[in-house]
CSV table of C-alpha atoms in Angstrom, one decimal:
chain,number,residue,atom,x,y,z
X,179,UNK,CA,10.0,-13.6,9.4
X,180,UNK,CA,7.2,-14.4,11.9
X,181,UNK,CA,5.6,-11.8,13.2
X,182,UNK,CA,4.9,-11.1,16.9
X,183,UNK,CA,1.1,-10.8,18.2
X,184,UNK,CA,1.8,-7.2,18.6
X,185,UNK,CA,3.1,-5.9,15.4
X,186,UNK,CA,0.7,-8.1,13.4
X,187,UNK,CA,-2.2,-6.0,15.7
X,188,UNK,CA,-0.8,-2.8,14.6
X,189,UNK,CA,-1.0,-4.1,10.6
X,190,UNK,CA,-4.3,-5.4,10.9
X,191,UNK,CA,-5.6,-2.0,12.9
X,192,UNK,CA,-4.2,0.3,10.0
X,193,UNK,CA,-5.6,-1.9,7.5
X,194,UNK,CA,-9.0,-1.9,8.8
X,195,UNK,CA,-8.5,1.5,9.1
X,196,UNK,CA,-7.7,2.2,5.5
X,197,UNK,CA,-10.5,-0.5,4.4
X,198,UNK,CA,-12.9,0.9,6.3
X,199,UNK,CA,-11.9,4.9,4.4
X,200,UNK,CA,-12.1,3.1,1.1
X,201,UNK,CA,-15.2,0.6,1.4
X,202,UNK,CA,-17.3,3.0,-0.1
X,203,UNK,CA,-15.5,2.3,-3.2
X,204,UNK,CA,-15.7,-1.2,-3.6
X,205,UNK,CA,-19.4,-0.5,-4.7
X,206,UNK,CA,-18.9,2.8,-6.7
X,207,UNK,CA,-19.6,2.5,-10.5
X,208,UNK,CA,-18.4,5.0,-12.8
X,209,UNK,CA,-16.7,5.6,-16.2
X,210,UNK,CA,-13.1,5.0,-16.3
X,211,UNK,CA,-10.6,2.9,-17.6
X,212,UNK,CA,-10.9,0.1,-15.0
X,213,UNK,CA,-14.5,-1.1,-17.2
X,214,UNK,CA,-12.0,-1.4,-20.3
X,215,UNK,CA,-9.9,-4.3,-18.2
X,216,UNK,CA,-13.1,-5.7,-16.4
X,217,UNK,CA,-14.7,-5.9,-20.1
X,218,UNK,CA,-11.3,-7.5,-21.3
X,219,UNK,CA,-11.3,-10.2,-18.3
X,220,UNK,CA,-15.2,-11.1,-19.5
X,221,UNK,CA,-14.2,-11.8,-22.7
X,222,UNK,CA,-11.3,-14.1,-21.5
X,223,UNK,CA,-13.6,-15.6,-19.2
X,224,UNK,CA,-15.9,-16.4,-22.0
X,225,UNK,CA,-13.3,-18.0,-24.0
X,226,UNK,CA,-11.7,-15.0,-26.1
X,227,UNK,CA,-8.0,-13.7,-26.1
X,228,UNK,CA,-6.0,-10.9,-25.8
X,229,UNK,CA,-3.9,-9.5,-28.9
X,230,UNK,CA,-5.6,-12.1,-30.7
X,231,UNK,CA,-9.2,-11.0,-30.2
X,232,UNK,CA,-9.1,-7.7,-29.1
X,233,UNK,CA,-6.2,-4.9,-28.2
X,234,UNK,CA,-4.7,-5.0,-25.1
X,235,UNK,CA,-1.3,-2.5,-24.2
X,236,UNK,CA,-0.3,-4.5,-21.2
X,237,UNK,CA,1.1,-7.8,-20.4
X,238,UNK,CA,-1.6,-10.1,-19.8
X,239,UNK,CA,-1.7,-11.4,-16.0
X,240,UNK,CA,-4.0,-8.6,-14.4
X,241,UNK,CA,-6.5,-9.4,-17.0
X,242,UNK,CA,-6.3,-13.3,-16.6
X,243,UNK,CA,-6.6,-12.7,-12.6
X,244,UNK,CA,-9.5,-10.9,-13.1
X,245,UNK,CA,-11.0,-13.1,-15.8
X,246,UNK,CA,-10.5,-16.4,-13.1
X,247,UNK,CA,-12.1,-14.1,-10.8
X,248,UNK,CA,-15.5,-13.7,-13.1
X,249,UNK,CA,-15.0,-17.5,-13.8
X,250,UNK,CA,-15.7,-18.3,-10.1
X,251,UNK,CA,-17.5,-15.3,-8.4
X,252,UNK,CA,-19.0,-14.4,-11.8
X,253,UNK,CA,-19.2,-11.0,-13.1
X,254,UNK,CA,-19.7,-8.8,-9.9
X,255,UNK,CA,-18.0,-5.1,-10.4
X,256,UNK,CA,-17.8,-5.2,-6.6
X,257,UNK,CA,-15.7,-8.0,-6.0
X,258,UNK,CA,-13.6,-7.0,-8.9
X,259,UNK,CA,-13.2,-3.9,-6.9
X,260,UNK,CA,-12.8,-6.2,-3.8
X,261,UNK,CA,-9.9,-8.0,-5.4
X,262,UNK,CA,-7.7,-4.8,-6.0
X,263,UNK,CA,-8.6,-3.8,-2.6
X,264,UNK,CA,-7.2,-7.0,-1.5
X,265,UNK,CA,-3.9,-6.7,-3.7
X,266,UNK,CA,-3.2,-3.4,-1.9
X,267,UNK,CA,-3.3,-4.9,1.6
X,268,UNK,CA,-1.6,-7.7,1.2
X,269,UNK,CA,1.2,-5.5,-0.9
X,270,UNK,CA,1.5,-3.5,2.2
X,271,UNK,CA,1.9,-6.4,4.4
X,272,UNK,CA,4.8,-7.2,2.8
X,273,UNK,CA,6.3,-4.2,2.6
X,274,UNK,CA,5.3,-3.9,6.6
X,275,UNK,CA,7.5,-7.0,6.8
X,276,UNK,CA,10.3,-5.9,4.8
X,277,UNK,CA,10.6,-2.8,7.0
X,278,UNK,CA,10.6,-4.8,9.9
X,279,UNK,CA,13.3,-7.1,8.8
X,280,UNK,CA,15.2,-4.0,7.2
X,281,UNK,CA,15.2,-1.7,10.5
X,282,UNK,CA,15.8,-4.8,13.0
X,283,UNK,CA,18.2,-7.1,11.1
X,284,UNK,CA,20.1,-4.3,9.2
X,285,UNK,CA,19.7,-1.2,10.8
X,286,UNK,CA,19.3,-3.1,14.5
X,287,UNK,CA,17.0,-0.1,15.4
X,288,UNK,CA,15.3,0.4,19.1
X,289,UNK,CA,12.1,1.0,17.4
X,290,UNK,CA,11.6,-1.5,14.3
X,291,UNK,CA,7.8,-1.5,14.9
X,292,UNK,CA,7.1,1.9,15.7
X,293,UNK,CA,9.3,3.1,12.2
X,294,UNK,CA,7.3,0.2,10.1
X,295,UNK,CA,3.9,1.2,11.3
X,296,UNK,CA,5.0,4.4,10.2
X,297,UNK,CA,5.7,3.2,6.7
X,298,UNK,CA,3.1,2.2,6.2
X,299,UNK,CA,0.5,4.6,7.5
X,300,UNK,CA,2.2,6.9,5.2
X,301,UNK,CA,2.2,4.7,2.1
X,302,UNK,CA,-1.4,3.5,2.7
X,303,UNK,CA,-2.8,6.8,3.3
X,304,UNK,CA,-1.2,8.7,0.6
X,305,UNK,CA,-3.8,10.2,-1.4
X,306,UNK,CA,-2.6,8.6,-5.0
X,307,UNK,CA,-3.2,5.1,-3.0
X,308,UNK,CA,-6.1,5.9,-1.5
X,309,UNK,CA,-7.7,7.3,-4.7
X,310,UNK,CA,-6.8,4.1,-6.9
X,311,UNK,CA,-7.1,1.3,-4.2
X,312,UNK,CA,-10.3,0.6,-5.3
X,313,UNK,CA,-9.7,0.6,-9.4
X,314,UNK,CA,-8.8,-2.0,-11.5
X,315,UNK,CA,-5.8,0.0,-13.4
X,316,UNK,CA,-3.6,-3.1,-12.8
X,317,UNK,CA,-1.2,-0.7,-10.7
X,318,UNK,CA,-2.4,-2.8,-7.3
X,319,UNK,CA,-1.8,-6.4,-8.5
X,320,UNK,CA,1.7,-5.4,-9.9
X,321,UNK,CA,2.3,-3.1,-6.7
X,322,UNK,CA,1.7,-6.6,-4.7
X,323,UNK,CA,3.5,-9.2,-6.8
X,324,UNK,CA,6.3,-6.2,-6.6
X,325,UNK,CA,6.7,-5.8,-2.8
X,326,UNK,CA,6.4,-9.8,-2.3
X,327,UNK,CA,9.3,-9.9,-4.6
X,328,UNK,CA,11.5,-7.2,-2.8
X,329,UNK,CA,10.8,-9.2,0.6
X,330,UNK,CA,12.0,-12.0,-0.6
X,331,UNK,CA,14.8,-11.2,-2.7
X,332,UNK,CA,16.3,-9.1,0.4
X,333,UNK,CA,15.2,-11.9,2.8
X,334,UNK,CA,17.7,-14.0,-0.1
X,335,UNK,CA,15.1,-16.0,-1.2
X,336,UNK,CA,16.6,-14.9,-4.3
X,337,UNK,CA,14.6,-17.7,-6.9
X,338,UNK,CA,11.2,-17.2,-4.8
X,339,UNK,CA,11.9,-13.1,-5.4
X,340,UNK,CA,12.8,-13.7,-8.7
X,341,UNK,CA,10.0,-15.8,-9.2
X,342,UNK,CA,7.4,-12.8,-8.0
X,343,UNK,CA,9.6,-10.2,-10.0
X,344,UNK,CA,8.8,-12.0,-13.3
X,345,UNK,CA,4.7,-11.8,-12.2
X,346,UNK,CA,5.2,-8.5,-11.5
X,347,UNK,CA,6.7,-7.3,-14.7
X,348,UNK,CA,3.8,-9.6,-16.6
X,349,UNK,CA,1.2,-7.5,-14.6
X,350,UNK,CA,2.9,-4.5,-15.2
X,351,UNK,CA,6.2,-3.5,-17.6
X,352,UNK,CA,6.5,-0.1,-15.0
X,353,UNK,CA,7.1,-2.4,-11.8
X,354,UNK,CA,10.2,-3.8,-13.9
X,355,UNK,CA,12.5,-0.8,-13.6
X,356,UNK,CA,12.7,-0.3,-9.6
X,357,UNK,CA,12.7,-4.7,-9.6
X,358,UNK,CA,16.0,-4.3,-12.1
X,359,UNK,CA,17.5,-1.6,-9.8
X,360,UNK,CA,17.0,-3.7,-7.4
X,361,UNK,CA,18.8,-6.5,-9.7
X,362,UNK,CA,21.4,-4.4,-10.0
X,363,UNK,CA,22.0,-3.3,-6.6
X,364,UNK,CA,22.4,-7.4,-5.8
X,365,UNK,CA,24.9,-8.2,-9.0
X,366,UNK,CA,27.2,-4.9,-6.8
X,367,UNK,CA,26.9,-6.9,-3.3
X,368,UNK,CA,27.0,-10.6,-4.8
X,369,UNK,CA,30.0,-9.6,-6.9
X,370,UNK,CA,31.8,-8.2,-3.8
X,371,UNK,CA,31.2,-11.1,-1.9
X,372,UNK,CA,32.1,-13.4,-4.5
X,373,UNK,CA,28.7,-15.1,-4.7
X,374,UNK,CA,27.2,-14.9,-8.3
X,375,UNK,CA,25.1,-17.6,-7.7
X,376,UNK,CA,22.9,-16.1,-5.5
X,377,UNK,CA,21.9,-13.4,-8.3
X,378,UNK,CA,21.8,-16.4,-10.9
X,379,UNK,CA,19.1,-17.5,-8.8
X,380,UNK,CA,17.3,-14.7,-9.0
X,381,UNK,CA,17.7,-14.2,-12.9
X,382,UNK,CA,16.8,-18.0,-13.1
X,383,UNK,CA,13.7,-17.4,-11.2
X,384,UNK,CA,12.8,-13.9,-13.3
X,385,UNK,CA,13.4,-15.6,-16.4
X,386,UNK,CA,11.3,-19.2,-16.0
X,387,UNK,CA,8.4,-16.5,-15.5
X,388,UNK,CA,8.8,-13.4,-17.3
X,389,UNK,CA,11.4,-14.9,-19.9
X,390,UNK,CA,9.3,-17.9,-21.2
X,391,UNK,CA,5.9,-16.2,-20.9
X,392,UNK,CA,7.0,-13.2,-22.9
X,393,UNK,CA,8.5,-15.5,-25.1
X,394,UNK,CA,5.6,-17.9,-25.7
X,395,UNK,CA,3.4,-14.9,-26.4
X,396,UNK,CA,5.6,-13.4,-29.2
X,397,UNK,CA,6.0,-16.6,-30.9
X,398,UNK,CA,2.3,-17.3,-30.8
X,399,UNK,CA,1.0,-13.4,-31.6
X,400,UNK,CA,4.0,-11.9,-33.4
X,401,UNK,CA,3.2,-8.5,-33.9
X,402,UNK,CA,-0.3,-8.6,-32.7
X,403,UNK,CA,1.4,-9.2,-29.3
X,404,UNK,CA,4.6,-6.7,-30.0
X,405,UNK,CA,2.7,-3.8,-31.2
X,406,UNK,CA,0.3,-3.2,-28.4
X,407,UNK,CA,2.5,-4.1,-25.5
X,408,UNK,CA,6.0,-2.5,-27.1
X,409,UNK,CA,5.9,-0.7,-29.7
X,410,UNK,CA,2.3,1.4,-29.0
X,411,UNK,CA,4.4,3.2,-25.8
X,412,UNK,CA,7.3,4.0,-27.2
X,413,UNK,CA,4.8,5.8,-30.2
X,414,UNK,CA,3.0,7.8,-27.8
X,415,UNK,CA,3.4,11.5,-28.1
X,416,UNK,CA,5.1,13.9,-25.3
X,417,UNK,CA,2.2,16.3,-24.7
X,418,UNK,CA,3.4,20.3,-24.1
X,419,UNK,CA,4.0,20.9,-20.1
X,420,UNK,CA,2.1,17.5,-19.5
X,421,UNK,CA,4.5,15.7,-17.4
X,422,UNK,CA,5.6,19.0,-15.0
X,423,UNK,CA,1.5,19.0,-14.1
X,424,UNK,CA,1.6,15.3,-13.2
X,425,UNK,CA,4.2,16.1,-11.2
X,426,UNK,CA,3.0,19.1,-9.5
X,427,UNK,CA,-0.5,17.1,-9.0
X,428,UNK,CA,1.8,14.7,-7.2
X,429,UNK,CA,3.9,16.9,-5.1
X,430,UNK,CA,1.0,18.8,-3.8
X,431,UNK,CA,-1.6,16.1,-3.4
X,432,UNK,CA,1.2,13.4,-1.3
X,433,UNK,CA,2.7,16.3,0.5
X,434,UNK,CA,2.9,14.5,3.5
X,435,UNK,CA,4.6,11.4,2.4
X,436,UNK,CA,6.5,13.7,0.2
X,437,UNK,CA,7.9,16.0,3.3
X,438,UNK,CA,8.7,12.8,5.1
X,439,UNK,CA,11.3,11.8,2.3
X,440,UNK,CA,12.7,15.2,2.2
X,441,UNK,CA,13.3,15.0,6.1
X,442,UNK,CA,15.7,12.3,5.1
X,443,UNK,CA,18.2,15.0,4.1
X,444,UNK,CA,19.2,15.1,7.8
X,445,UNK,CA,19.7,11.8,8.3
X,446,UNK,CA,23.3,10.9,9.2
X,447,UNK,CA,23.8,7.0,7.9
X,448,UNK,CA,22.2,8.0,4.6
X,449,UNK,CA,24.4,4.7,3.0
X,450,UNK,CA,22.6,2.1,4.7
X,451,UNK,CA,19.6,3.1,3.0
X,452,UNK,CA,21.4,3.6,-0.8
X,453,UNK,CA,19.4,0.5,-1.8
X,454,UNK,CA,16.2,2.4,-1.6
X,455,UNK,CA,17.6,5.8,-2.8
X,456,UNK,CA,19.0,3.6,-5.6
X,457,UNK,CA,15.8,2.5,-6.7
X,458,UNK,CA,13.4,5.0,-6.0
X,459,UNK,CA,16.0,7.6,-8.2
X,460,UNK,CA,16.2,4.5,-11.2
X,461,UNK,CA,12.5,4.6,-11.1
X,462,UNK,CA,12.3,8.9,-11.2
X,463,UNK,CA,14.6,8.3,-14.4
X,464,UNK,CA,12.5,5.6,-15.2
X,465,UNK,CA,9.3,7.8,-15.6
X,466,UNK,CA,11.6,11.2,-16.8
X,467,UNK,CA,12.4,8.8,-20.0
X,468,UNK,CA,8.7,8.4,-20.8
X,469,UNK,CA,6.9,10.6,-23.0
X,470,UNK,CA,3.7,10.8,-21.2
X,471,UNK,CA,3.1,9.8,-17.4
X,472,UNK,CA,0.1,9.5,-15.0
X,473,UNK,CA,-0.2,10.5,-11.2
X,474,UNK,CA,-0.7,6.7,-10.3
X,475,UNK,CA,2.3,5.4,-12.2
X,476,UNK,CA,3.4,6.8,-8.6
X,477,UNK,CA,2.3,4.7,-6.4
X,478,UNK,CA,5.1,2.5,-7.7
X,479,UNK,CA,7.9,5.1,-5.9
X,480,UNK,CA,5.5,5.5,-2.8
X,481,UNK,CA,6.9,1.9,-0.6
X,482,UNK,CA,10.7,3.5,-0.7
X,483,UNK,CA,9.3,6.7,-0.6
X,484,UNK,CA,7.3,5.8,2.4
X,485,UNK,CA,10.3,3.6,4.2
X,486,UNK,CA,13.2,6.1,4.4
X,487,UNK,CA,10.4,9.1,4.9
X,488,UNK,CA,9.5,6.9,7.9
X,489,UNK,CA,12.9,6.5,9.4
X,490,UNK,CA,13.3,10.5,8.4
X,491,UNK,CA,10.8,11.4,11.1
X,492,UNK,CA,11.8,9.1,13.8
X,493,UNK,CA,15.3,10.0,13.3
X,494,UNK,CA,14.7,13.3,13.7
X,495,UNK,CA,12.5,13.8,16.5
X,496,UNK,CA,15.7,11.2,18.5
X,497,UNK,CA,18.4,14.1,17.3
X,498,UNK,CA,16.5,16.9,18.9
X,499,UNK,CA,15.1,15.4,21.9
X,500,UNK,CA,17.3,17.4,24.5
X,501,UNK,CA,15.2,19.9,22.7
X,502,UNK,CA,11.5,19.1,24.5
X,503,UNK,CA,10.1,21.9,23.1
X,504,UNK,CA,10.9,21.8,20.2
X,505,UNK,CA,10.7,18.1,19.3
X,506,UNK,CA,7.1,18.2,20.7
X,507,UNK,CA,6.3,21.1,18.1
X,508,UNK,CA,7.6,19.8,15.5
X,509,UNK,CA,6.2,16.3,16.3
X,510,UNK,CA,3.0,18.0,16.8
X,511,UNK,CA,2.9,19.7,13.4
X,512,UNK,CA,3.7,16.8,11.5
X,513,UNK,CA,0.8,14.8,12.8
X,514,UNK,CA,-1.4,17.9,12.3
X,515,UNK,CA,-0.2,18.3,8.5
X,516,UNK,CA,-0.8,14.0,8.4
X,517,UNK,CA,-4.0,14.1,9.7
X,518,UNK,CA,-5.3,17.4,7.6
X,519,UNK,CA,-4.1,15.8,4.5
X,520,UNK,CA,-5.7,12.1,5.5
X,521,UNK,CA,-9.2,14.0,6.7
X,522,UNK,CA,-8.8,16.3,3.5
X,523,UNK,CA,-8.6,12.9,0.8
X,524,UNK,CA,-11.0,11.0,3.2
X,525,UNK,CA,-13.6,13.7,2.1
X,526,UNK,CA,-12.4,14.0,-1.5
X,527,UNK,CA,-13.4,10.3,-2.2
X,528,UNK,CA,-16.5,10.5,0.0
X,529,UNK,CA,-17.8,13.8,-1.7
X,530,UNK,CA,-16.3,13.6,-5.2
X,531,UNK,CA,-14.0,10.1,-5.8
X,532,UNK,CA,-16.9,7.8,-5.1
X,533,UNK,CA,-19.8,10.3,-6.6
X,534,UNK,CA,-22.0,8.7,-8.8
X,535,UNK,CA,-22.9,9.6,-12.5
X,536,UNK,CA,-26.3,10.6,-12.4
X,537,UNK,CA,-27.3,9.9,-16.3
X,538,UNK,CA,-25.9,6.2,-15.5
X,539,UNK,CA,-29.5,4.5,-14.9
X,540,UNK,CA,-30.8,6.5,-17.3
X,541,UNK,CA,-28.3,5.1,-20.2
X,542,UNK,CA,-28.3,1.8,-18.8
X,543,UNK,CA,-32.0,1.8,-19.1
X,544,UNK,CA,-32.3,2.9,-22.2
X,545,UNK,CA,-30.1,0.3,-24.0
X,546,UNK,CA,-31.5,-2.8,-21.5
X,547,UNK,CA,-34.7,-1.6,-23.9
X,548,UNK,CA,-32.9,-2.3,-27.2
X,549,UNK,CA,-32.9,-5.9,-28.6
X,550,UNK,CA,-30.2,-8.2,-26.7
X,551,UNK,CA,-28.3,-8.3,-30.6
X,552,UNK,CA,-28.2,-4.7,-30.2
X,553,UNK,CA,-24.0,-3.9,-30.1
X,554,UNK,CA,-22.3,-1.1,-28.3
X,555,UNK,CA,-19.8,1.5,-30.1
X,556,UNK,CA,-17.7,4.6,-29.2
X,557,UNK,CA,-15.7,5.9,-26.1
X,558,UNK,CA,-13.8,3.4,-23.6
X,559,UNK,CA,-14.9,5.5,-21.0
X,560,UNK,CA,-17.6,5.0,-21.3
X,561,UNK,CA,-19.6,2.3,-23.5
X,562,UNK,CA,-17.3,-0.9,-21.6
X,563,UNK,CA,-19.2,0.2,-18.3
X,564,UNK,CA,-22.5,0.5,-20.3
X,565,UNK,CA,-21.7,-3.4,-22.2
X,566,UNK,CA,-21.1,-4.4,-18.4
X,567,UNK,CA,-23.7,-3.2,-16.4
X,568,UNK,CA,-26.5,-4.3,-19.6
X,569,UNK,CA,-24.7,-7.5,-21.0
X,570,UNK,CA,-24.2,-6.6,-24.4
X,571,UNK,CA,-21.3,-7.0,-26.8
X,572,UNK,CA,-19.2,-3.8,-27.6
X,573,UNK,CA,-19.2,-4.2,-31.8
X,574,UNK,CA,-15.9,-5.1,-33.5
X,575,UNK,CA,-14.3,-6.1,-30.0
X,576,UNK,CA,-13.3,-2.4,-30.0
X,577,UNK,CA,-13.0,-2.4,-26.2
X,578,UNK,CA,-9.8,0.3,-26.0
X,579,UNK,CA,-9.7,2.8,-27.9
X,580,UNK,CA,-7.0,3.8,-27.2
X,581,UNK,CA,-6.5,1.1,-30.3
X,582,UNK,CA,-6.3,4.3,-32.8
């Protein structure tokens, strides 16, 4: 869909927005687990492999991205940081698209554009997005190869959608259970309409991408390539009250985008928005299933989350407008509880997400004194940053330990 002057002013003015909040963090350095995937994508670039090499839990496009990235650029932690940056935008532009196309050609809403900007003001400013747009956890790349394949696949470019689906799931296995939701919910409509071949098209297009790379890498690692990316998730332990704190972290810290979905509860023509309820509860089930869950594994839910929490507001400010009083207090306090929240993250990252690590020079000095043979062991939090920042090899290729 081509976008009018207008509504591509408002996405590029909430961009710039958000860019400008998280700029900071393009250049912030710090322990984490982002230095274990930038270390990984150096050795790549320098001619190693993953699960033959070293141990790597993921499928293997983030990595490769990155590594083509230190191939051409060469190894800047900035434009690393840059590149995530990048994903997240252009994730969100397609998901400002798809909310365009969803409240005008499906919904024919009065206000497409107003309800879209909407979306994605609350998706962008979030604080589990705003807090990872600048790290390399993978979670931005797959986010974007995600929402390009949900435009396309309910724009019926269903091979292009499938196409994207399959790069999502080899950035990311977590972006594969809202993408086969969404599958499913298309098998339902194509069935009923007696047109299988359009979802063909889109398994056709999933499989020439995901199918034959997963394929390739199992026959060429075996088990070095099975263990790490299957078998090492399923293993891993449920921790004791670990997964109500994530999502208590989550309710609390997102409250805004959070309340918006819950408004949804009043809307009256709740079925023309099952495809997002449908996937947004197959991914909840998605993450109940796993043993142990992060707060950014999230940010996955927060495009659907964002969309029908969008259309929740607008909806309801229309159904009590005989009400001026009211609507304007209520309309009032839901910008004040938005812009708190946004102001409150804004100075978390400023003050604490983007602090620096004060020993950092210190450590890094230190070891740029030992002989360049000199290799690095012990914590990935840690020592990949150090091996980055002073160019020297981590001993044994233990980059993760997560490995033990």
């Amino acid at each position: 869909m081509k976008l009018t002057r207008n509504e591509l002013m408002i996405f590029f003015l909430v961009a710039f927005i958000f860019i400008l909040v998280e700029s900071k963090g393009i250049s912030h350095i710090a322990p984490g687990d982002e230095n274990v995937y930038h270390y990984m994508a150096k050795s790549v670039a320098e001619g190693q492999l993953p699960y033959r090499d070293f141990f790597y839990a993921h499928p293997p496009l983030h990595i490769l991205i990155l590594a083509l990235i230190i191939k051409i650029f060469g190894l800047s932690i900035p434009i690393l940081k840059s590149a995530e940056l990048l994903a997240l935008v252009i994730g969100s532009f397609f998901l400002y698209n798809l909310s365009l196309e969803f409240f005008r050609s499906r919904l024919s809403d009065k206000s497409p554009v107003l309800i879209s900007a909407l979306a994605l003001t609350l998706f962008l400013f979030s604080f589990e997005v705003m807090f990872k747009a600048t790290f390399g956890m993978g979670t931005n790349m797959s986010l974007m190869f995600m929402l390009i394949a949900l435009y396309f696949l309910f724009t019926k470019k269903y091979f292009i959608g499938g196409i994207f689906s399959g790069l999502a799931g080899l950035t990311r296995f977590y972006t594969l259970a809202p993408l086969l939701a969404f599958f499913a919910f298309i098998l339902f409509e194509k069935y009923s309409e007696k047109r299988l071949k359009d979802f063909l098209n889109v398994i056709f297009g999933f499989m020439l991408t995901f199918g034959l790379v997963i394929a390739a890498l199992t026959i060429t690692f075996g088990q070095s390539f099975i263990e790490p990316v299957f078998k090492y998730h399923l293993l891993k332990p449920e921790l004791p009250n670990q997964k109500i704190t994530v999502y208590k972290n989550v309710f609390f810290e997102n409250l805004p985008i959070i309340l918006a979905f819950l408004l949804s509860i009043f809307i009256k023509n709740k079925r023309k928005f099952a495809l997002f309820y449908f996937v947004s509860f197959a991914y909840l089930l998605f993450l109940l299933l796993l043993n142990t869950i992060f707060e950014f594994y999230f940010i996955i839910l927060f495009p659907f989350v964002a969309l029908i929490g969008a259309y929740g507001i607008v909806d309801l400010e229309r159904r009590i407008k005989k009400w001026n009083y009211l609507k304007y207090g209520i309309v009032s306090l839901i910008i004040i509880i938005f812009l708190w929240s946004a102001a409150a993250d804004a100075v978390f990252l400023e003050k604490i997400g983007f602090s620096d690590l004060k020993p950092l020079s210190q450590m890094t000095e230190k070891i740029s004194k030992t002989g360049q043979n000199e290799h690095l062991f012990g914590d990935d939090s840690i020592v990949p940053l150090l091996a980055l920042l002073t160019n020297r090899k981590i001993a044994l290729d233990f980059i993760d330990a997560n490995e033990n």
